XYZ file of C-alpha atoms in Angstrom:
182
model
C 0.000 0.000 0.000
C 2.902 2.368 0.666
C 0.738 4.566 2.924
C 2.268 8.020 3.369
C 3.129 9.103 6.917
C -0.054 10.148 8.689
C -2.092 9.005 5.686
C -5.706 7.924 5.841
C -6.740 4.407 4.774
C -10.330 3.276 4.270
C -11.379 -0.334 3.839
C -14.744 -0.746 2.146
C -16.403 -3.994 3.232
C -13.988 -4.384 6.138
C -15.617 -7.581 7.408
C -13.705 -8.948 10.397
C -11.068 -6.158 10.225
C -8.151 -8.522 9.672
C -6.868 -6.324 6.848
C -7.229 -3.148 8.903
C -5.258 -4.714 11.755
C -2.427 -5.649 9.383
C -2.455 -2.205 7.797
C -2.407 -0.451 11.189
C 0.483 -2.652 12.318
C 2.472 -2.135 9.106
C 1.887 1.638 9.017
C 1.875 2.875 12.636
C 1.234 6.512 11.708
C -1.688 5.724 9.390
C -5.229 6.674 10.314
C -7.383 3.602 9.562
C -11.115 3.451 8.902
C -13.420 0.598 8.011
C -16.983 0.474 6.774
C -19.287 -2.509 6.364
C -23.013 -2.863 5.856
C -23.261 -5.838 8.237
C -23.717 -5.133 11.943
C -22.681 -8.731 12.677
C -19.402 -8.319 10.802
C -18.743 -5.017 12.560
C -19.252 -6.670 15.944
C -16.574 -9.197 15.013
C -14.377 -6.417 13.622
C -14.576 -4.437 16.871
C -13.534 -7.523 18.840
C -10.606 -8.088 16.464
C -9.471 -4.487 16.823
C -9.737 -4.558 20.617
C -7.920 -7.910 20.822
C -5.055 -6.314 18.886
C -5.147 -3.174 21.058
C -5.838 -0.885 18.121
C -9.040 0.725 19.381
C -7.476 4.175 19.346
C -6.149 3.793 15.794
C -8.899 2.067 13.818
C -12.409 3.497 13.512
C -15.381 1.547 12.193
C -18.824 2.510 10.966
C -21.832 0.813 9.454
C -22.603 2.033 5.969
C -23.656 1.153 2.462
C -20.685 1.120 0.075
C -22.860 2.335 -2.800
C -23.715 5.588 -0.987
C -20.843 6.387 1.348
C -20.749 9.630 3.253
C -17.415 9.301 5.021
C -17.648 12.908 6.142
C -20.691 11.993 8.193
C -19.310 8.615 9.298
C -15.739 9.629 10.153
C -15.393 13.379 9.664
C -13.040 12.787 6.719
C -13.910 12.988 3.030
C -10.671 11.980 1.266
C -8.306 9.060 1.722
C -4.776 8.309 0.590
C -5.601 4.637 0.158
C -8.881 2.753 -0.258
C -8.865 -1.039 0.087
C -11.567 -3.438 -1.121
C -10.811 -7.090 -0.427
C -13.197 -9.782 -1.678
C -16.209 -7.494 -1.228
C -17.090 -6.382 -4.764
C -18.107 -9.945 -5.586
C -20.795 -9.695 -2.883
C -22.193 -6.298 -3.845
C -24.777 -6.313 -6.663
C -24.102 -2.674 -7.615
C -20.328 -3.143 -7.490
C -19.568 -0.653 -10.250
C -21.086 2.127 -8.133
C -18.755 1.070 -5.314
C -15.768 1.372 -7.678
C -16.860 4.895 -8.570
C -17.432 5.794 -4.903
C -13.959 4.497 -3.993
C -12.304 6.581 -6.718
C -14.214 9.705 -5.694
C -12.888 9.303 -2.136
C -9.247 9.511 -3.203
C -6.883 12.321 -2.355
C -4.806 13.571 -5.296
C -2.131 10.932 -5.835
C -4.115 8.373 -3.815
C -4.919 4.831 -4.842
C -7.570 2.136 -4.595
C -6.350 -1.440 -4.029
C -8.689 -4.301 -4.892
C -8.425 -8.068 -4.516
C -11.371 -10.231 -5.528
C -12.414 -13.380 -7.315
C -11.381 -13.407 -10.967
C -12.630 -15.189 -14.066
C -10.885 -18.468 -13.079
C -10.246 -19.080 -16.792
C -6.976 -20.920 -16.192
C -8.396 -23.342 -13.636
C -9.486 -26.862 -14.591
C -13.120 -26.854 -15.711
C -14.251 -29.213 -12.920
C -12.576 -27.044 -10.260
C -13.966 -23.818 -11.722
C -17.498 -25.279 -11.782
C -17.212 -26.477 -8.196
C -15.791 -23.163 -7.003
C -18.507 -21.137 -8.716
C -21.194 -23.403 -7.294
C -19.763 -23.014 -3.783
C -19.448 -19.210 -4.146
C -23.018 -18.953 -5.422
C -24.251 -20.429 -2.110
C -22.947 -17.296 -0.418
C -24.216 -14.862 -3.080
C -20.657 -14.309 -4.323
C -20.349 -13.473 -8.026
C -16.803 -13.312 -9.446
C -16.240 -10.049 -11.286
C -14.616 -11.362 -14.452
C -14.630 -7.884 -16.034
C -13.302 -6.007 -12.996
C -10.229 -4.655 -14.772
C -12.175 -3.494 -17.829
C -14.961 -1.856 -15.836
C -12.464 -0.204 -13.465
C -10.635 1.132 -16.513
C -13.818 2.588 -17.997
C -14.770 4.330 -14.762
C -11.219 5.480 -14.015
C -10.728 6.990 -17.456
C -13.661 9.353 -16.925
C -12.002 10.586 -13.700
C -8.473 10.849 -15.059
C -7.309 7.877 -13.018
C -5.180 5.016 -14.318
C -5.685 1.311 -13.654
C -3.456 -1.733 -13.427
C -5.294 -5.056 -13.164
C -3.882 -8.548 -13.403
C -4.992 -12.085 -12.650
C -3.437 -14.310 -9.982
C -3.377 -18.070 -9.614
C -4.646 -18.901 -13.112
C -7.485 -16.425 -12.736
C -8.665 -17.526 -9.304
C -8.266 -13.919 -8.187
C -7.702 -10.517 -9.707
C -5.740 -7.615 -8.262
C -6.401 -4.067 -9.361
C -4.816 -0.764 -8.488
C -6.441 2.511 -9.414
C -4.287 5.630 -9.125
C -5.675 9.147 -8.945
C -3.783 11.920 -10.736
C -0.919 13.307 -8.657
C -1.190 16.570 -6.780
C -0.241 19.649 -8.798
C 3.358 20.736 -8.267
């Protein structure tokens, strides 16, 4: 993530807060925020944060990723880094979330996404089994994540790098906002 000193990091769909804990530990001066729509997940996240003694460094709020008002939730409207880890595949209106994430970026900031990919390089039997299992949990792999992120980013002057991992099991994407004016 390469979070700048004192930078602000938001995780959209923070779930159990495992990522936020790792980010807070790796970047001790970072201000960390997490949002999730699920009250149950946030209860688990708060316990994880307290267990790791990060209650003063990580703030959580319940919110809908498609209509985030981080100013209301956290008193901050721009972030140096936005993280979305295996959440877009569970959000029906995931393209709106991509747009929201990009609009939250500081100049020179970046969005970092990991999610299920197209699985094109996996054996057919494994891919079918994986998709069947994911469907039970309302998880839909975003096979066009890189292309859609590119379309949205282009309109905002952002640039995108997206690449598959593990024969398409997952996809990583980075979206970079234009740098601050010199």
